[in-house]
Amino acid sequence: DIQMTQSPSSLSASVGDRVTITCRASQTITNSLNWYQQKSGKAPKLLISAASSLQSGVPSRFSGSGSGTDFTLTISSLQPEDFATYSCQQSYSIPYTFGQGTKVEIK
Amino acid sequence: QVQLQESGPGLVKPSETLSLTCAVSGDSISNGDWWSWVRQSPGKGLEWIGEIHLHGTTNYNPSLKSRVTMSLDKSENQISLRLMSVTAADTAVYYCARAGGYKMDGWGKGTTVSVSS
């Protein structure tokens, strides 16, 4: 299985901050990387697919980059509604695997 | 906009079979490619259980493959999950999701399943 490792596991930030979350794959996955946002008690929501493709309706302050083994999710200016847990997922090979999640909390 | 709704018993006894259904509305499952099941144990990350293609082909997580069966019913527009011989480790929130193009872009709200005697 491909292991997905996110860092940090949690972070505290203020509204307006620029936030960066990193996801590393245990082997190359080309650009087969998705990012999900999950609010407490809710289902995950797809934000970005294929490493950098923003889903329809997702604010442009979210962006993704990377290829191979190292990927980044960036929130350019954190908004109150962005406090949530973010998870990466590789879709390169079965079984599809997720990172452990990064919890973004209010400072 | 597609909507998915999981349903099933909230409590299952150890060694028994967990059976869940995911009702799809707002779209036909025949219009999708793949339909997935994902679970999340308390306080843990997301775990992909497997997926089923509209033509019936399945892919399962090897860690669960010996116990999992997925099926779909086009006439009822729903997909199903069966997980045999459950243990406490199978306690989780179970989600169904529309999967296509190697991404899960529509999710149900999830259903909580506890395994306990």
mmCIF file with all atom_site columns, C-alpha atoms in Angstrom:
data_model
loop_
_atom_site.group_PDB
_atom_site.id
_atom_site.type_symbol
_atom_site.label_atom_id
_atom_site.label_alt_id
_atom_site.label_comp_id
_atom_site.label_asym_id
_atom_site.label_entity_id
_atom_site.label_seq_id
_atom_site.pdbx_PDB_ins_code
_atom_site.Cartn_x
_atom_site.Cartn_y
_atom_site.Cartn_z
_atom_site.occupancy
_atom_site.B_iso_or_equiv
_atom_site.pdbx_formal_charge
_atom_site.auth_seq_id
_atom_site.auth_comp_id
_atom_site.auth_asym_id
_atom_site.auth_atom_id
_atom_site.pdbx_PDB_model_num
ATOM 1   C CA . ASP A 1 1   ? 0.000   0.000   0.000   1.00 0.00 ? 1   ASP A CA 1
ATOM 2   C CA . ILE A 1 2   ? 1.089   3.577   -0.609  1.00 0.00 ? 2   ILE A CA 1
ATOM 3   C CA . GLN A 1 3   ? 1.453   5.446   2.665   1.00 0.00 ? 3   GLN A CA 1
ATOM 4   C CA . MET A 1 4   ? 0.384   9.072   2.766   1.00 0.00 ? 4   MET A CA 1
ATOM 5   C CA . THR A 1 5   ? 1.934   11.253  5.444   1.00 0.00 ? 5   THR A CA 1
ATOM 6   C CA . GLN A 1 6   ? 0.646   14.724  6.206   1.00 0.00 ? 6   GLN A CA 1
ATOM 7   C CA . SER A 1 7   ? 2.318   17.471  8.140   1.00 0.00 ? 7   SER A CA 1
ATOM 8   C CA . PRO A 1 8   ? 1.599   19.037  10.429  1.00 0.00 ? 8   PRO A CA 1
ATOM 9   C CA . SER A 1 9   ? -1.049  16.907  12.123  1.00 0.00 ? 9   SER A CA 1
ATOM 10  C CA . SER A 1 10  ? -2.589  20.080  13.491  1.00 0.00 ? 10  SER A CA 1
ATOM 11  C CA . LEU A 1 11  ? -2.015  23.809  13.363  1.00 0.00 ? 11  LEU A CA 1
ATOM 12  C CA . SER A 1 12  ? -3.400  26.953  14.898  1.00 0.00 ? 12  SER A CA 1
ATOM 13  C CA . ALA A 1 13  ? -3.888  29.974  12.693  1.00 0.00 ? 13  ALA A CA 1
ATOM 14  C CA . SER A 1 14  ? -5.723  33.264  12.599  1.00 0.00 ? 14  SER A CA 1
ATOM 15  C CA . VAL A 1 15  ? -8.223  34.557  10.116  1.00 0.00 ? 15  VAL A CA 1
ATOM 16  C CA . GLY A 1 16  ? -6.305  36.022  7.203   1.00 0.00 ? 16  GLY A CA 1
ATOM 17  C CA . ASP A 1 17  ? -3.261  33.813  7.648   1.00 0.00 ? 17  ASP A CA 1
ATOM 18  C CA . ARG A 1 18  ? -1.687  31.895  4.812   1.00 0.00 ? 18  ARG A CA 1
ATOM 19  C CA . VAL A 1 19  ? -1.776  28.184  5.620   1.00 0.00 ? 19  VAL A CA 1
ATOM 20  C CA . THR A 1 20  ? 0.230   25.411  4.001   1.00 0.00 ? 20  THR A CA 1
ATOM 21  C CA . ILE A 1 21  ? -0.317  21.692  4.505   1.00 0.00 ? 21  ILE A CA 1
ATOM 22  C CA . THR A 1 22  ? 2.057   19.096  3.131   1.00 0.00 ? 22  THR A CA 1
ATOM 23  C CA . CYS A 1 23  ? 1.346   15.552  1.992   1.00 0.00 ? 23  CYS A CA 1
ATOM 24  C CA . ARG A 1 24  ? 4.066   13.062  1.139   1.00 0.00 ? 24  ARG A CA 1
ATOM 25  C CA . ALA A 1 25  ? 3.565   9.723   -0.608  1.00 0.00 ? 25  ALA A CA 1
ATOM 26  C CA . SER A 1 26  ? 5.727   6.702   0.124   1.00 0.00 ? 26  SER A CA 1
ATOM 27  C CA . GLN A 1 27  ? 6.290   6.248   -3.616  1.00 0.00 ? 27  GLN A CA 1
ATOM 28  C CA . THR A 1 28  ? 5.651   8.281   -6.707  1.00 0.00 ? 28  THR A CA 1
ATOM 29  C CA . ILE A 1 29  ? 1.985   8.847   -7.526  1.00 0.00 ? 29  ILE A CA 1
ATOM 30  C CA . THR A 1 30  ? 2.500   11.296  -10.432 1.00 0.00 ? 30  THR A CA 1
ATOM 31  C CA . ASN A 1 31  ? -0.296  13.872  -9.919  1.00 0.00 ? 31  ASN A CA 1
ATOM 32  C CA . SER A 1 32  ? -2.892  11.395  -8.592  1.00 0.00 ? 32  SER A CA 1
ATOM 33  C CA . LEU A 1 33  ? -3.610  13.324  -5.436  1.00 0.00 ? 33  LEU A CA 1
ATOM 34  C CA . ASN A 1 34  ? -6.888  14.668  -4.080  1.00 0.00 ? 34  ASN A CA 1
ATOM 35  C CA . TRP A 1 35  ? -7.558  16.990  -1.145  1.00 0.00 ? 35  TRP A CA 1
ATOM 36  C CA . TYR A 1 36  ? -10.667 16.863  1.030   1.00 0.00 ? 36  TYR A CA 1
ATOM 37  C CA . GLN A 1 37  ? -12.057 19.158  3.690   1.00 0.00 ? 37  GLN A CA 1
ATOM 38  C CA . GLN A 1 38  ? -14.011 17.660  6.567   1.00 0.00 ? 38  GLN A CA 1
ATOM 39  C CA . LYS A 1 39  ? -15.850 19.658  9.177   1.00 0.00 ? 39  LYS A CA 1
ATOM 40  C CA . SER A 1 40  ? -16.732 18.127  12.506  1.00 0.00 ? 40  SER A CA 1
ATOM 41  C CA . GLY A 1 41  ? -19.458 15.524  12.175  1.00 0.00 ? 41  GLY A CA 1
ATOM 42  C CA . LYS A 1 42  ? -19.763 16.043  8.438   1.00 0.00 ? 42  LYS A CA 1
ATOM 43  C CA . ALA A 1 43  ? -18.762 14.108  5.349   1.00 0.00 ? 43  ALA A CA 1
ATOM 44  C CA . PRO A 1 44  ? -15.574 14.953  3.460   1.00 0.00 ? 44  PRO A CA 1
ATOM 45  C CA . LYS A 1 45  ? -15.835 17.443  0.645   1.00 0.00 ? 45  LYS A CA 1
ATOM 46  C CA . LEU A 1 46  ? -13.594 17.294  -2.402  1.00 0.00 ? 46  LEU A CA 1
ATOM 47  C CA . LEU A 1 47  ? -11.588 20.485  -2.815  1.00 0.00 ? 47  LEU A CA 1
ATOM 48  C CA . ILE A 1 48  ? -8.869  19.655  -5.295  1.00 0.00 ? 48  ILE A CA 1
ATOM 49  C CA . SER A 1 49  ? -8.285  16.743  -7.646  1.00 0.00 ? 49  SER A CA 1
ATOM 50  C CA . ALA A 1 50  ? -5.288  15.729  -9.730  1.00 0.00 ? 50  ALA A CA 1
ATOM 51  C CA . ALA A 1 51  ? -3.038  17.679  -7.369  1.00 0.00 ? 51  ALA A CA 1
ATOM 52  C CA . SER A 1 52  ? -4.039  21.139  -8.563  1.00 0.00 ? 52  SER A CA 1
ATOM 53  C CA . SER A 1 53  ? -7.486  21.125  -10.161 1.00 0.00 ? 53  SER A CA 1
ATOM 54  C CA . LEU A 1 54  ? -9.875  23.202  -8.092  1.00 0.00 ? 54  LEU A CA 1
ATOM 55  C CA . GLN A 1 55  ? -13.360 21.768  -7.932  1.00 0.00 ? 55  GLN A CA 1
ATOM 56  C CA . SER A 1 56  ? -16.302 23.843  -9.076  1.00 0.00 ? 56  SER A CA 1
ATOM 57  C CA . GLY A 1 57  ? -17.611 26.073  -6.304  1.00 0.00 ? 57  GLY A CA 1
ATOM 58  C CA . VAL A 1 58  ? -14.481 25.879  -4.178  1.00 0.00 ? 58  VAL A CA 1
ATOM 59  C CA . PRO A 1 59  ? -13.089 29.335  -3.329  1.00 0.00 ? 59  PRO A CA 1
ATOM 60  C CA . SER A 1 60  ? -9.983  30.394  -5.196  1.00 0.00 ? 60  SER A CA 1
ATOM 61  C CA . ARG A 1 61  ? -8.089  30.929  -1.941  1.00 0.00 ? 61  ARG A CA 1
ATOM 62  C CA . PHE A 1 62  ? -7.545  27.157  -2.007  1.00 0.00 ? 62  PHE A CA 1
ATOM 63  C CA . SER A 1 63  ? -4.794  25.859  -4.247  1.00 0.00 ? 63  SER A CA 1
ATOM 64  C CA . GLY A 1 64  ? -2.840  22.662  -4.659  1.00 0.00 ? 64  GLY A CA 1
ATOM 65  C CA . SER A 1 65  ? 0.536   21.884  -6.106  1.00 0.00 ? 65  SER A CA 1
ATOM 66  C CA . GLY A 1 66  ? 3.088   19.125  -6.420  1.00 0.00 ? 66  GLY A CA 1
ATOM 67  C CA . SER A 1 67  ? 3.780   15.925  -8.274  1.00 0.00 ? 67  SER A CA 1
ATOM 68  C CA . GLY A 1 68  ? 5.655   12.709  -7.710  1.00 0.00 ? 68  GLY A CA 1
ATOM 69  C CA . THR A 1 69  ? 5.779   12.283  -3.954  1.00 0.00 ? 69  THR A CA 1
ATOM 70  C CA . ASP A 1 70  ? 5.407   15.764  -2.473  1.00 0.00 ? 70  ASP A CA 1
ATOM 71  C CA . PHE A 1 71  ? 2.243   17.816  -2.501  1.00 0.00 ? 71  PHE A CA 1
ATOM 72  C CA . THR A 1 72  ? 0.953   20.991  -0.907  1.00 0.00 ? 72  THR A CA 1
ATOM 73  C CA . LEU A 1 73  ? -2.437  22.449  -0.100  1.00 0.00 ? 73  LEU A CA 1
ATOM 74  C CA . THR A 1 74  ? -2.407  26.198  0.428   1.00 0.00 ? 74  THR A CA 1
ATOM 75  C CA . ILE A 1 75  ? -5.108  28.448  1.808   1.00 0.00 ? 75  ILE A CA 1
ATOM 76  C CA . SER A 1 76  ? -4.036  31.955  0.855   1.00 0.00 ? 76  SER A CA 1
ATOM 77  C CA . SER A 1 77  ? -6.148  33.817  3.394   1.00 0.00 ? 77  SER A CA 1
ATOM 78  C CA . LEU A 1 78  ? -7.813  31.691  6.037   1.00 0.00 ? 78  LEU A CA 1
ATOM 79  C CA . GLN A 1 79  ? -11.500 32.377  6.569   1.00 0.00 ? 79  GLN A CA 1
ATOM 80  C CA . PRO A 1 80  ? -13.681 31.407  9.555   1.00 0.00 ? 80  PRO A CA 1
ATOM 81  C CA . GLU A 1 81  ? -15.411 28.701  7.534   1.00 0.00 ? 81  GLU A CA 1
ATOM 82  C CA . ASP A 1 82  ? -12.065 27.051  6.695   1.00 0.00 ? 82  ASP A CA 1
ATOM 83  C CA . PHE A 1 83  ? -11.479 25.699  10.170  1.00 0.00 ? 83  PHE A CA 1
ATOM 84  C CA . ALA A 1 84  ? -11.708 21.975  9.552   1.00 0.00 ? 84  ALA A CA 1
ATOM 85  C CA . THR A 1 85  ? -9.629  18.856  8.982   1.00 0.00 ? 85  THR A CA 1
ATOM 86  C CA . TYR A 1 86  ? -7.919  18.452  5.634   1.00 0.00 ? 86  TYR A CA 1
ATOM 87  C CA . SER A 1 87  ? -6.950  15.065  4.199   1.00 0.00 ? 87  SER A CA 1
ATOM 88  C CA . CYS A 1 88  ? -5.022  14.050  1.137   1.00 0.00 ? 88  CYS A CA 1
ATOM 89  C CA . GLN A 1 89  ? -5.799  10.880  -0.811  1.00 0.00 ? 89  GLN A CA 1
ATOM 90  C CA . GLN A 1 90  ? -3.834  9.085   -3.503  1.00 0.00 ? 90  GLN A CA 1
ATOM 91  C CA . SER A 1 91  ? -5.752  7.694   -6.459  1.00 0.00 ? 91  SER A CA 1
ATOM 92  C CA . TYR A 1 92  ? -2.695  6.208   -8.170  1.00 0.00 ? 92  TYR A CA 1
ATOM 93  C CA . SER A 1 93  ? -3.097  2.624   -7.078  1.00 0.00 ? 93  SER A CA 1
ATOM 94  C CA . ILE A 1 94  ? -5.482  0.416   -5.194  1.00 0.00 ? 94  ILE A CA 1
ATOM 95  C CA . PRO A 1 95  ? -5.995  0.429   -2.311  1.00 0.00 ? 95  PRO A CA 1
ATOM 96  C CA . TYR A 1 96  ? -6.585  4.161   -2.394  1.00 0.00 ? 96  TYR A CA 1
ATOM 97  C CA . THR A 1 97  ? -5.183  5.596   0.813   1.00 0.00 ? 97  THR A CA 1
ATOM 98  C CA . PHE A 1 98  ? -5.629  8.776   2.810   1.00 0.00 ? 98  PHE A CA 1
ATOM 99  C CA . GLY A 1 99  ? -3.325  10.842  4.925   1.00 0.00 ? 99  GLY A CA 1
ATOM 100 C CA . GLN A 1 100 ? -4.075  10.974  8.633   1.00 0.00 ? 100 GLN A CA 1
ATOM 101 C CA . GLY A 1 101 ? -5.493  14.472  8.349   1.00 0.00 ? 101 GLY A CA 1
ATOM 102 C CA . THR A 1 102 ? -4.433  17.971  9.375   1.00 0.00 ? 102 THR A CA 1
ATOM 103 C CA . LYS A 1 103 ? -6.697  19.800  11.804  1.00 0.00 ? 103 LYS A CA 1
ATOM 104 C CA . VAL A 1 104 ? -6.767  23.549  11.292  1.00 0.00 ? 104 VAL A CA 1
ATOM 105 C CA . GLU A 1 105 ? -7.816  25.314  14.481  1.00 0.00 ? 105 GLU A CA 1
ATOM 106 C CA . ILE A 1 106 ? -8.440  28.884  15.478  1.00 0.00 ? 106 ILE A CA 1
ATOM 107 C CA . LYS A 1 107 ? -5.554  30.643  17.191  1.00 0.00 ? 107 LYS A CA 1
ATOM 108 C CA . GLN B 2 1   ? -26.913 17.560  -7.901  1.00 0.00 ? 1   GLN B CA 1
ATOM 109 C CA . VAL B 2 2   ? -26.427 13.988  -6.802  1.00 0.00 ? 2   VAL B CA 1
ATOM 110 C CA . GLN B 2 3   ? -27.373 13.122  -3.234  1.00 0.00 ? 3   GLN B CA 1
ATOM 111 C CA . LEU B 2 4   ? -26.398 9.971   -1.387  1.00 0.00 ? 4   LEU B CA 1
ATOM 112 C CA . GLN B 2 5   ? -27.942 8.613   1.789   1.00 0.00 ? 5   GLN B CA 1
ATOM 113 C CA . GLU B 2 6   ? -26.568 5.682   3.726   1.00 0.00 ? 6   GLU B CA 1
ATOM 114 C CA . SER B 2 7   ? -28.810 3.524   5.869   1.00 0.00 ? 7   SER B CA 1
ATOM 115 C CA . GLY B 2 8   ? -28.559 0.413   7.953   1.00 0.00 ? 8   GLY B CA 1
ATOM 116 C CA . PRO B 2 9   ? -28.495 -0.868  11.524  1.00 0.00 ? 9   PRO B CA 1
ATOM 117 C CA . GLY B 2 10  ? -26.533 1.273   13.933  1.00 0.00 ? 10  GLY B CA 1
ATOM 118 C CA . LEU B 2 11  ? -25.563 -1.699  16.068  1.00 0.00 ? 11  LEU B CA 1
ATOM 119 C CA . VAL B 2 12  ? -24.160 -5.029  14.945  1.00 0.00 ? 12  VAL B CA 1
ATOM 120 C CA . LYS B 2 13  ? -23.046 -7.913  17.133  1.00 0.00 ? 13  LYS B CA 1
ATOM 121 C CA . PRO B 2 14  ? -19.517 -9.280  16.877  1.00 0.00 ? 14  PRO B CA 1
ATOM 122 C CA . SER B 2 15  ? -19.106 -12.049 14.276  1.00 0.00 ? 15  SER B CA 1
ATOM 123 C CA . GLU B 2 16  ? -22.285 -10.990 12.480  1.00 0.00 ? 16  GLU B CA 1
ATOM 124 C CA . THR B 2 17  ? -22.631 -9.295  9.088   1.00 0.00 ? 17  THR B CA 1
ATOM 125 C CA . LEU B 2 18  ? -22.885 -5.542  8.638   1.00 0.00 ? 18  LEU B CA 1
ATOM 126 C CA . SER B 2 19  ? -25.213 -4.574  5.788   1.00 0.00 ? 19  SER B CA 1
ATOM 127 C CA . LEU B 2 20  ? -25.584 -1.012  4.540   1.00 0.00 ? 20  LEU B CA 1
ATOM 128 C CA . THR B 2 21  ? -27.427 0.580   1.659   1.00 0.00 ? 21  THR B CA 1
ATOM 129 C CA . CYS B 2 22  ? -26.703 3.840   -0.116  1.00 0.00 ? 22  CYS B CA 1
ATOM 130 C CA . ALA B 2 23  ? -29.647 5.427   -1.891  1.00 0.00 ? 23  ALA B CA 1
ATOM 131 C CA . VAL B 2 24  ? -28.717 7.716   -4.758  1.00 0.00 ? 24  VAL B CA 1
ATOM 132 C CA . SER B 2 25  ? -31.004 10.554  -5.825  1.00 0.00 ? 25  SER B CA 1
ATOM 133 C CA . GLY B 2 26  ? -30.688 13.402  -8.243  1.00 0.00 ? 26  GLY B CA 1
ATOM 134 C CA . ASP B 2 27  ? -28.909 11.199  -10.726 1.00 0.00 ? 27  ASP B CA 1
ATOM 135 C CA . SER B 2 28  ? -28.917 7.639   -11.963 1.00 0.00 ? 28  SER B CA 1
ATOM 136 C CA . ILE B 2 29  ? -26.161 5.363   -10.761 1.00 0.00 ? 29  ILE B CA 1
ATOM 137 C CA . SER B 2 30  ? -25.892 4.327   -14.390 1.00 0.00 ? 30  SER B CA 1
ATOM 138 C CA . ASN B 2 31  ? -24.580 7.830   -15.121 1.00 0.00 ? 31  ASN B CA 1
ATOM 139 C CA . GLY B 2 32  ? -21.691 7.408   -12.740 1.00 0.00 ? 32  GLY B CA 1
ATOM 140 C CA . ASP B 2 33  ? -18.602 5.310   -13.229 1.00 0.00 ? 33  ASP B CA 1
ATOM 141 C CA . TRP B 2 34  ? -17.608 4.049   -9.840  1.00 0.00 ? 34  TRP B CA 1
ATOM 142 C CA . TRP B 2 35  ? -19.251 4.115   -6.453  1.00 0.00 ? 35  TRP B CA 1
ATOM 143 C CA . SER B 2 36  ? -17.177 3.798   -3.324  1.00 0.00 ? 36  SER B CA 1
ATOM 144 C CA . TRP B 2 37  ? -17.455 3.012   0.353   1.00 0.00 ? 37  TRP B CA 1
ATOM 145 C CA . VAL B 2 38  ? -15.164 4.730   2.851   1.00 0.00 ? 38  VAL B CA 1
ATOM 146 C CA . ARG B 2 39  ? -15.151 4.455   6.621   1.00 0.00 ? 39  ARG B CA 1
ATOM 147 C CA . GLN B 2 40  ? -13.763 6.475   9.501   1.00 0.00 ? 40  GLN B CA 1
ATOM 148 C CA . SER B 2 41  ? -13.135 4.913   12.881  1.00 0.00 ? 41  SER B CA 1
ATOM 149 C CA . PRO B 2 42  ? -13.573 7.139   15.935  1.00 0.00 ? 42  PRO B CA 1
ATOM 150 C CA . GLY B 2 43  ? -10.811 9.721   16.033  1.00 0.00 ? 43  GLY B CA 1
ATOM 151 C CA . LYS B 2 44  ? -9.045  8.166   13.060  1.00 0.00 ? 44  LYS B CA 1
ATOM 152 C CA . GLY B 2 45  ? -8.442  8.936   9.433   1.00 0.00 ? 45  GLY B CA 1
ATOM 153 C CA . LEU B 2 46  ? -10.406 7.829   6.421   1.00 0.00 ? 46  LEU B CA 1
ATOM 154 C CA . GLU B 2 47  ? -10.125 4.260   5.127   1.00 0.00 ? 47  GLU B CA 1
ATOM 155 C CA . TRP B 2 48  ? -11.128 3.252   1.611   1.00 0.00 ? 48  TRP B CA 1
ATOM 156 C CA . ILE B 2 49  ? -13.151 0.041   1.688   1.00 0.00 ? 49  ILE B CA 1
ATOM 157 C CA . GLY B 2 50  ? -13.674 -0.486  -2.001  1.00 0.00 ? 50  GLY B CA 1
ATOM 158 C CA . GLU B 2 51  ? -15.571 0.502   -5.118  1.00 0.00 ? 51  GLU B CA 1
ATOM 159 C CA . ILE B 2 52  ? -18.022 -0.924  -7.600  1.00 0.00 ? 52  ILE B CA 1
ATOM 160 C CA . HIS B 2 53  ? -18.415 -0.011  -11.264 1.00 0.00 ? 53  HIS B CA 1
ATOM 161 C CA . LEU B 2 54  ? -21.836 0.471   -12.777 1.00 0.00 ? 54  LEU B CA 1
ATOM 162 C CA . HIS B 2 55  ? -21.230 -2.722  -14.768 1.00 0.00 ? 55  HIS B CA 1
ATOM 163 C CA . GLY B 2 56  ? -20.545 -4.670  -11.591 1.00 0.00 ? 56  GLY B CA 1
ATOM 164 C CA . THR B 2 57  ? -16.762 -4.803  -11.483 1.00 0.00 ? 57  THR B CA 1
ATOM 165 C CA . THR B 2 58  ? -15.415 -4.410  -7.968  1.00 0.00 ? 58  THR B CA 1
ATOM 166 C CA . ASN B 2 59  ? -12.155 -3.425  -6.348  1.00 0.00 ? 59  ASN B CA 1
ATOM 167 C CA . TYR B 2 60  ? -11.684 -4.008  -2.640  1.00 0.00 ? 60  TYR B CA 1
ATOM 168 C CA . ASN B 2 61  ? -9.116  -2.987  -0.077  1.00 0.00 ? 61  ASN B CA 1
ATOM 169 C CA . PRO B 2 62  ? -6.957  -6.098  0.399   1.00 0.00 ? 62  PRO B CA 1
ATOM 170 C CA . SER B 2 63  ? -7.155  -5.596  4.157   1.00 0.00 ? 63  SER B CA 1
ATOM 171 C CA . LEU B 2 64  ? -10.911 -6.225  3.981   1.00 0.00 ? 64  LEU B CA 1
ATOM 172 C CA . LYS B 2 65  ? -11.271 -8.169  0.758   1.00 0.00 ? 65  LYS B CA 1
ATOM 173 C CA . SER B 2 66  ? -12.025 -11.527 2.355   1.00 0.00 ? 66  SER B CA 1
ATOM 174 C CA . ARG B 2 67  ? -14.998 -10.052 4.234   1.00 0.00 ? 67  ARG B CA 1
ATOM 175 C CA . VAL B 2 68  ? -16.433 -7.444  1.837   1.00 0.00 ? 68  VAL B CA 1
ATOM 176 C CA . THR B 2 69  ? -19.072 -7.641  -0.854  1.00 0.00 ? 69  THR B CA 1
ATOM 177 C CA . MET B 2 70  ? -20.437 -4.666  -2.788  1.00 0.00 ? 70  MET B CA 1
ATOM 178 C CA . SER B 2 71  ? -23.374 -4.704  -5.133  1.00 0.00 ? 71  SER B CA 1
ATOM 179 C CA . LEU B 2 72  ? -25.600 -2.280  -6.954  1.00 0.00 ? 72  LEU B CA 1
ATOM 180 C CA . ASP B 2 73  ? -29.257 -2.256  -7.910  1.00 0.00 ? 73  ASP B CA 1
ATOM 181 C CA . LYS B 2 74  ? -29.911 -0.077  -10.919 1.00 0.00 ? 74  LYS B CA 1
ATOM 182 C CA . SER B 2 75  ? -33.683 -0.426  -10.622 1.00 0.00 ? 75  SER B CA 1
ATOM 183 C CA . GLU B 2 76  ? -33.590 0.895   -7.058  1.00 0.00 ? 76  GLU B CA 1
ATOM 184 C CA . ASN B 2 77  ? -30.736 3.310   -7.804  1.00 0.00 ? 77  ASN B CA 1
ATOM 185 C CA . GLN B 2 78  ? -28.758 2.133   -4.824  1.00 0.00 ? 78  GLN B CA 1
ATOM 186 C CA . ILE B 2 79  ? -25.526 0.465   -3.865  1.00 0.00 ? 79  ILE B CA 1
ATOM 187 C CA . SER B 2 80  ? -24.926 -1.917  -1.003  1.00 0.00 ? 80  SER B CA 1
ATOM 188 C CA . LEU B 2 81  ? -22.123 -2.989  1.282   1.00 0.00 ? 81  LEU B CA 1
ATOM 189 C CA . ARG B 2 82  ? -21.818 -6.221  3.225   1.00 0.00 ? 82  ARG B CA 1
ATOM 190 C CA . LEU B 2 83  ? -19.022 -6.791  5.712   1.00 0.00 ? 83  LEU B CA 1
ATOM 191 C CA . MET B 2 84  ? -18.896 -10.221 7.324   1.00 0.00 ? 84  MET B CA 1
ATOM 192 C CA . SER B 2 85  ? -17.528 -11.372 10.653  1.00 0.00 ? 85  SER B CA 1
ATOM 193 C CA . VAL B 2 86  ? -17.346 -7.918  12.176  1.00 0.00 ? 86  VAL B CA 1
ATOM 194 C CA . THR B 2 87  ? -15.337 -7.052  15.264  1.00 0.00 ? 87  THR B CA 1
ATOM 195 C CA . ALA B 2 88  ? -15.043 -3.940  17.399  1.00 0.00 ? 88  ALA B CA 1
ATOM 196 C CA . ALA B 2 89  ? -12.417 -2.707  14.939  1.00 0.00 ? 89  ALA B CA 1
ATOM 197 C CA . ASP B 2 90  ? -15.177 -2.290  12.367  1.00 0.00 ? 90  ASP B CA 1
ATOM 198 C CA . THR B 2 91  ? -16.921 0.331   14.490  1.00 0.00 ? 91  THR B CA 1
ATOM 199 C CA . ALA B 2 92  ? -16.922 3.442   12.326  1.00 0.00 ? 92  ALA B CA 1
ATOM 200 C CA . VAL B 2 93  ? -18.862 5.986   10.359  1.00 0.00 ? 93  VAL B CA 1
ATOM 201 C CA . TYR B 2 94  ? -19.485 4.501   6.924   1.00 0.00 ? 94  TYR B CA 1
ATOM 202 C CA . TYR B 2 95  ? -19.763 6.749   3.885   1.00 0.00 ? 95  TYR B CA 1
ATOM 203 C CA . CYS B 2 96  ? -20.751 6.043   0.322   1.00 0.00 ? 96  CYS B CA 1
ATOM 204 C CA . ALA B 2 97  ? -19.356 8.273   -2.390  1.00 0.00 ? 97  ALA B CA 1
ATOM 205 C CA . ARG B 2 98  ? -19.586 8.792   -6.108  1.00 0.00 ? 98  ARG B CA 1
ATOM 206 C CA . ALA B 2 99  ? -16.214 8.068   -7.570  1.00 0.00 ? 99  ALA B CA 1
ATOM 207 C CA . GLY B 2 100 ? -15.158 8.736   -11.109 1.00 0.00 ? 100 GLY B CA 1
ATOM 208 C CA . GLY B 2 101 ? -12.079 10.145  -12.697 1.00 0.00 ? 101 GLY B CA 1
ATOM 209 C CA . TYR B 2 102 ? -10.137 8.899   -9.688  1.00 0.00 ? 102 TYR B CA 1
ATOM 210 C CA . LYS B 2 103 ? -11.800 11.291  -7.270  1.00 0.00 ? 103 LYS B CA 1
ATOM 211 C CA . MET B 2 104 ? -14.729 11.074  -4.849  1.00 0.00 ? 104 MET B CA 1
ATOM 212 C CA . ASP B 2 105 ? -16.804 14.137  -5.622  1.00 0.00 ? 105 ASP B CA 1
ATOM 213 C CA . GLY B 2 106 ? -20.103 13.385  -3.916  1.00 0.00 ? 106 GLY B CA 1
ATOM 214 C CA . TRP B 2 107 ? -20.554 11.918  -0.472  1.00 0.00 ? 107 TRP B CA 1
ATOM 215 C CA . GLY B 2 108 ? -23.386 10.770  1.710   1.00 0.00 ? 108 GLY B CA 1
ATOM 216 C CA . LYS B 2 109 ? -23.705 12.142  5.230   1.00 0.00 ? 109 LYS B CA 1
ATOM 217 C CA . GLY B 2 110 ? -22.491 8.862   6.665   1.00 0.00 ? 110 GLY B CA 1
ATOM 218 C CA . THR B 2 111 ? -23.999 6.327   8.998   1.00 0.00 ? 111 THR B CA 1
ATOM 219 C CA . THR B 2 112 ? -22.550 5.276   12.331  1.00 0.00 ? 112 THR B CA 1
ATOM 220 C CA . VAL B 2 113 ? -22.133 1.575   12.961  1.00 0.00 ? 113 VAL B CA 1
ATOM 221 C CA . SER B 2 114 ? -21.114 0.206   16.335  1.00 0.00 ? 114 SER B CA 1
ATOM 222 C CA . VAL B 2 115 ? -20.046 -3.385  16.855  1.00 0.00 ? 115 VAL B CA 1
ATOM 223 C CA . SER B 2 116 ? -20.930 -4.581  20.311  1.00 0.00 ? 116 SER B CA 1
ATOM 224 C CA . SER B 2 117 ? -22.667 -7.424  22.022  1.00 0.00 ? 117 SER B CA 1
#
